Amino acid sequence: LPSAAPSTKAARPRAKFVADISLADGTLLQPGHEVEKVWRIVNSGESCWPDNVRLVSVGGHLLNAENGKAVPALRPNQQYDLSLPMRAPEEPGRYVSYWRLMTGGPNGMRFGHRLWIDVTVEPKIAPAAEEPQAPEAPPAPAAAGAAAPAAAEAAAPAAAPAAGDESGSEVSFDESLALWSDQIGRMVEVGFCDLHANIRALEASKGNLDDAVSRLLHEDN
């Protein structure tokens, strides 16, 4: 009997995130500022990547970056600093953008670790206005001057409580994003890109992904 022909199906490419080279999570940016995000990645598989690998957006804010940036075909264990030029939005706030590597062709498939950009755009700083100088007051009589410190002390507003004195244990947006990162990533990949709505649904569902998606679908209806 003739021997079976060897399989010609290419092995699924593999990729691994190594480090953030620029724009660490939480970086503060000025509105409209042009920067470059750089991730260090490695081909963690046993074969070379195919040609026409691209970096594609899979959720969140695009951040005015190129969707479908070409990535070279790496050899096994070869590292590469993958850069993505971007421009900060004009509106202040926190922005998170998710990206994946994807093979080319009509049947392209995503592979490797999910990459992301997490930045906060600061409000625009208005130029400081010059304060008019008040005219010098005439010297007060000695008797009135003796009472001035006590009057000033009485008129001084009470000190605001320190931030650490506030009671309550409400979880912040950042903590919720970290707590539900895996579920949020999967929700973004299937089209639920409103991070605040995703977090509310996950908190109400105690982290159950199916229940959270069901809640979001009912909200849309």
Short mmCIF file of C-alpha atoms in Angstrom, two decimals:
data_model
loop_
_atom_site.label_atom_id
_atom_site.label_comp_id
_atom_site.label_asym_id
_atom_site.label_seq_id
_atom_site.Cartn_x
_atom_site.Cartn_y
_atom_site.Cartn_z
CA LEU A 1 0.00 0.00 0.00
CA PRO A 2 1.29 3.50 -0.80
CA SER A 3 2.20 5.58 2.23
CA ALA A 4 -0.07 8.50 3.17
CA ALA A 5 1.01 11.87 1.85
CA PRO A 6 2.40 14.14 4.56
CA SER A 7 0.09 16.91 5.75
CA THR A 8 0.77 20.28 4.14
CA LYS A 9 -1.31 22.27 6.60
CA ALA A 10 0.81 25.06 8.09
CA ALA A 11 1.19 25.18 11.85
CA ARG A 12 -0.78 27.91 13.58
CA PRO A 13 1.58 30.85 14.23
CA ARG A 14 2.25 31.80 17.84
CA ALA A 15 3.25 35.10 19.45
CA LYS A 16 3.93 36.25 22.98
CA PHE A 17 4.00 39.69 24.60
CA VAL A 18 7.37 40.40 26.26
CA ALA A 19 7.31 44.01 27.51
CA ASP A 20 6.00 47.54 27.04
CA ILE A 21 8.84 49.59 25.57
CA SER A 22 6.89 52.86 25.52
CA LEU A 23 3.59 54.24 26.88
CA ALA A 24 3.15 52.26 30.07
CA ASP A 25 -0.45 51.74 31.20
CA GLY A 26 -1.91 54.96 32.63
CA THR A 27 0.39 57.33 30.71
CA LEU A 28 -0.89 60.95 30.71
CA LEU A 29 -1.08 62.71 27.33
CA GLN A 30 -2.02 66.18 26.16
CA PRO A 31 -4.93 66.43 23.68
CA GLY A 32 -3.83 65.83 20.08
CA HIS A 33 -0.31 64.77 21.12
CA GLU A 34 1.34 62.41 18.59
CA VAL A 35 3.22 59.49 20.17
CA GLU A 36 4.31 55.96 19.33
CA LYS A 37 3.31 52.85 21.26
CA VAL A 38 5.95 50.10 21.19
CA TRP A 39 5.45 46.51 22.35
CA ARG A 40 8.22 43.91 22.43
CA ILE A 41 6.90 40.59 21.09
CA VAL A 42 8.46 37.22 20.24
CA ASN A 43 7.63 34.36 17.90
CA SER A 44 7.00 31.70 20.56
CA GLY A 45 6.18 28.94 18.05
CA GLU A 46 8.34 26.38 16.28
CA SER A 47 7.94 27.73 12.74
CA CYS A 48 8.36 31.04 10.93
CA TRP A 49 5.38 33.33 10.66
CA PRO A 50 3.76 33.56 7.23
CA ASP A 51 4.07 36.66 5.09
CA ASN A 52 1.47 39.42 5.27
CA VAL A 53 0.96 39.33 9.06
CA ARG A 54 -0.88 42.48 10.18
CA LEU A 55 -1.67 44.26 13.46
CA VAL A 56 -5.46 44.81 13.64
CA SER A 57 -7.76 46.61 16.07
CA VAL A 58 -10.14 44.30 17.97
CA GLY A 59 -11.90 46.77 20.25
CA GLY A 60 -11.81 49.97 22.23
CA HIS A 61 -10.76 53.34 20.80
CA LEU A 62 -8.65 53.33 17.60
CA LEU A 63 -6.63 56.34 18.88
CA ASN A 64 -6.15 57.62 15.32
CA ALA A 65 -3.75 54.72 14.61
CA GLU A 66 -3.32 52.65 11.43
CA ASN A 67 -5.55 49.56 11.45
CA GLY A 68 -3.83 46.72 9.58
CA LYS A 69 -0.19 47.75 10.01
CA ALA A 70 2.18 45.26 8.36
CA VAL A 71 4.36 43.10 10.65
CA PRO A 72 7.45 41.20 9.43
CA ALA A 73 7.57 37.39 9.38
CA LEU A 74 9.57 36.46 12.50
CA ARG A 75 11.67 33.33 12.92
CA PRO A 76 11.12 31.06 15.95
CA ASN A 77 12.32 32.77 19.17
CA GLN A 78 12.98 36.03 17.29
CA GLN A 79 12.00 39.18 19.20
CA TYR A 80 10.68 42.32 17.56
CA ASP A 81 9.78 45.82 18.79
CA LEU A 82 6.37 46.43 17.23
CA SER A 83 5.63 50.16 16.95
CA LEU A 84 2.27 51.83 16.29
CA PRO A 85 2.10 55.63 15.75
CA MET A 86 -1.01 57.18 17.28
CA ARG A 87 -2.52 60.56 18.18
CA ALA A 88 -4.28 61.34 21.45
CA PRO A 89 -7.96 62.35 21.14
CA GLU A 90 -8.94 65.96 21.73
CA GLU A 91 -11.44 65.16 24.50
CA PRO A 92 -10.02 64.47 27.99
CA GLY A 93 -10.60 61.07 29.57
CA ARG A 94 -9.29 57.53 29.74
CA TYR A 95 -8.87 55.57 26.49
CA VAL A 96 -8.15 51.84 26.06
CA SER A 97 -7.39 50.28 22.67
CA TYR A 98 -7.07 46.51 21.98
CA TRP A 99 -4.99 44.92 19.19
CA ARG A 100 -4.12 41.43 17.84
CA LEU A 101 -1.81 39.96 15.23
CA MET A 102 -3.60 38.45 12.22
CA THR A 103 -2.50 36.39 9.23
CA GLY A 104 -3.20 37.71 5.74
CA GLY A 105 -5.60 36.48 3.08
CA PRO A 106 -9.37 36.03 3.04
CA ASN A 107 -9.20 33.38 5.78
CA GLY A 108 -6.92 35.35 8.06
CA MET A 109 -6.83 34.24 11.69
CA ARG A 110 -5.86 36.09 14.84
CA PHE A 111 -3.05 34.71 16.92
CA GLY A 112 -0.81 35.50 19.87
CA HIS A 113 -1.35 37.53 23.02
CA ARG A 114 -3.76 40.44 22.94
CA LEU A 115 -1.98 43.82 23.05
CA TRP A 116 -3.43 47.07 24.35
CA ILE A 117 -2.85 50.78 24.86
CA ASP A 118 -4.14 52.40 28.07
CA VAL A 119 -3.72 56.19 28.25
CA THR A 120 -5.44 59.16 29.85
CA VAL A 121 -5.85 62.45 28.00
CA GLU A 122 -5.55 65.45 30.32
CA PRO A 123 -7.72 68.57 30.03
CA LYS A 124 -6.21 71.41 28.04
CA ILE A 125 -4.27 73.82 30.23
CA ALA A 126 -5.60 77.38 29.85
CA PRO A 127 -3.03 80.20 30.04
CA ALA A 128 -2.93 81.75 33.48
CA ALA A 129 -4.45 85.24 33.67
CA GLU A 130 -2.51 87.98 35.39
CA GLU A 131 -4.07 88.85 38.73
CA PRO A 132 -4.54 92.59 39.33
CA GLN A 133 -2.52 93.87 42.25
CA ALA A 134 -4.62 95.18 45.12
CA PRO A 135 -3.73 98.63 46.44
CA GLU A 136 -1.84 98.68 49.68
CA ALA A 137 -4.09 99.18 52.69
CA PRO A 138 -3.22 101.96 55.11
CA PRO A 139 -1.69 100.81 58.39
CA ALA A 140 -4.32 99.95 61.01
CA PRO A 141 -4.35 101.53 64.48
CA ALA A 142 -2.54 99.58 67.16
CA ALA A 143 -5.71 98.49 69.02
CA ALA A 144 -7.42 97.27 65.85
CA GLY A 145 -4.24 95.51 64.74
CA ALA A 146 -4.12 93.49 67.94
CA ALA A 147 -7.54 92.00 67.21
CA ALA A 148 -6.83 91.27 63.53
CA PRO A 149 -5.13 87.86 63.97
CA ALA A 150 -8.03 86.53 66.06
CA ALA A 151 -10.58 87.75 63.49
CA ALA A 152 -8.63 86.21 60.61
CA GLU A 153 -8.38 82.91 62.46
CA ALA A 154 -12.14 82.88 63.12
CA ALA A 155 -12.91 83.63 59.46
CA ALA A 156 -10.61 80.92 58.08
CA PRO A 157 -12.57 77.99 56.59
CA ALA A 158 -12.25 74.58 58.20
CA ALA A 159 -9.67 72.30 56.60
CA ALA A 160 -11.09 69.80 54.15
CA PRO A 161 -10.86 66.18 55.27
CA ALA A 162 -8.01 64.18 53.75
CA ALA A 163 -8.82 61.87 50.89
CA GLY A 164 -7.83 58.88 52.98
CA ASP A 165 -10.48 59.77 55.60
CA GLU A 166 -13.39 59.06 53.26
CA SER A 167 -15.37 55.97 54.21
CA GLY A 168 -16.84 53.48 51.77
CA SER A 169 -15.40 50.72 49.65
CA GLU A 170 -16.68 51.52 46.15
CA VAL A 171 -14.47 49.80 43.56
CA SER A 172 -12.86 52.23 41.08
CA PHE A 173 -13.07 51.91 37.30
CA ASP A 174 -9.37 50.93 37.10
CA GLU A 175 -9.81 48.20 39.72
CA SER A 176 -12.89 46.84 37.96
CA LEU A 177 -11.08 46.87 34.61
CA ALA A 178 -8.23 44.85 36.08
CA LEU A 179 -10.60 42.48 37.93
CA TRP A 180 -12.65 41.62 34.85
CA SER A 181 -9.92 42.05 32.19
CA ASP A 182 -10.37 38.62 30.60
CA GLN A 183 -14.17 38.87 30.45
CA ILE A 184 -14.06 42.45 29.15
CA GLY A 185 -11.59 41.45 26.43
CA ARG A 186 -13.91 38.70 25.22
CA MET A 187 -16.92 41.06 25.31
CA VAL A 188 -15.02 43.67 23.27
CA GLU A 189 -14.07 41.04 20.68
CA VAL A 190 -17.75 40.23 20.05
CA GLY A 191 -18.78 43.85 19.72
CA PHE A 192 -19.55 45.15 23.25
CA CYS A 193 -17.08 48.07 23.27
CA ASP A 194 -18.60 50.24 26.03
CA LEU A 195 -16.20 49.44 28.88
CA HIS A 196 -18.37 51.11 31.54
CA ALA A 197 -21.46 49.16 30.49
CA ASN A 198 -19.42 45.93 30.40
CA ILE A 199 -18.16 46.49 33.94
CA ARG A 200 -21.67 47.26 35.24
CA ALA A 201 -23.02 44.09 33.68
CA LEU A 202 -20.14 41.97 35.06
CA GLU A 203 -20.53 43.40 38.55
CA ALA A 204 -24.28 42.68 38.48
CA SER A 205 -23.53 39.15 37.23
CA LYS A 206 -20.69 38.52 39.73
CA GLY A 207 -18.28 37.94 36.82
CA ASN A 208 -20.46 35.45 34.91
CA LEU A 209 -19.70 36.27 31.25
CA ASP A 210 -22.84 34.68 29.76
CA ASP A 211 -25.10 36.43 32.27
CA ALA A 212 -23.36 39.78 31.66
CA VAL A 213 -23.77 39.49 27.87
CA SER A 214 -27.43 38.56 28.36
CA ARG A 215 -27.96 41.70 30.48
CA LEU A 216 -26.38 43.89 27.80
CA LEU A 217 -28.57 42.35 25.10
CA HIS A 218 -31.68 43.04 27.19
CA GLU A 219 -30.55 46.65 27.72
CA ASP A 220 -30.24 47.09 23.93
CA ASN A 221 -33.79 45.80 23.49
#
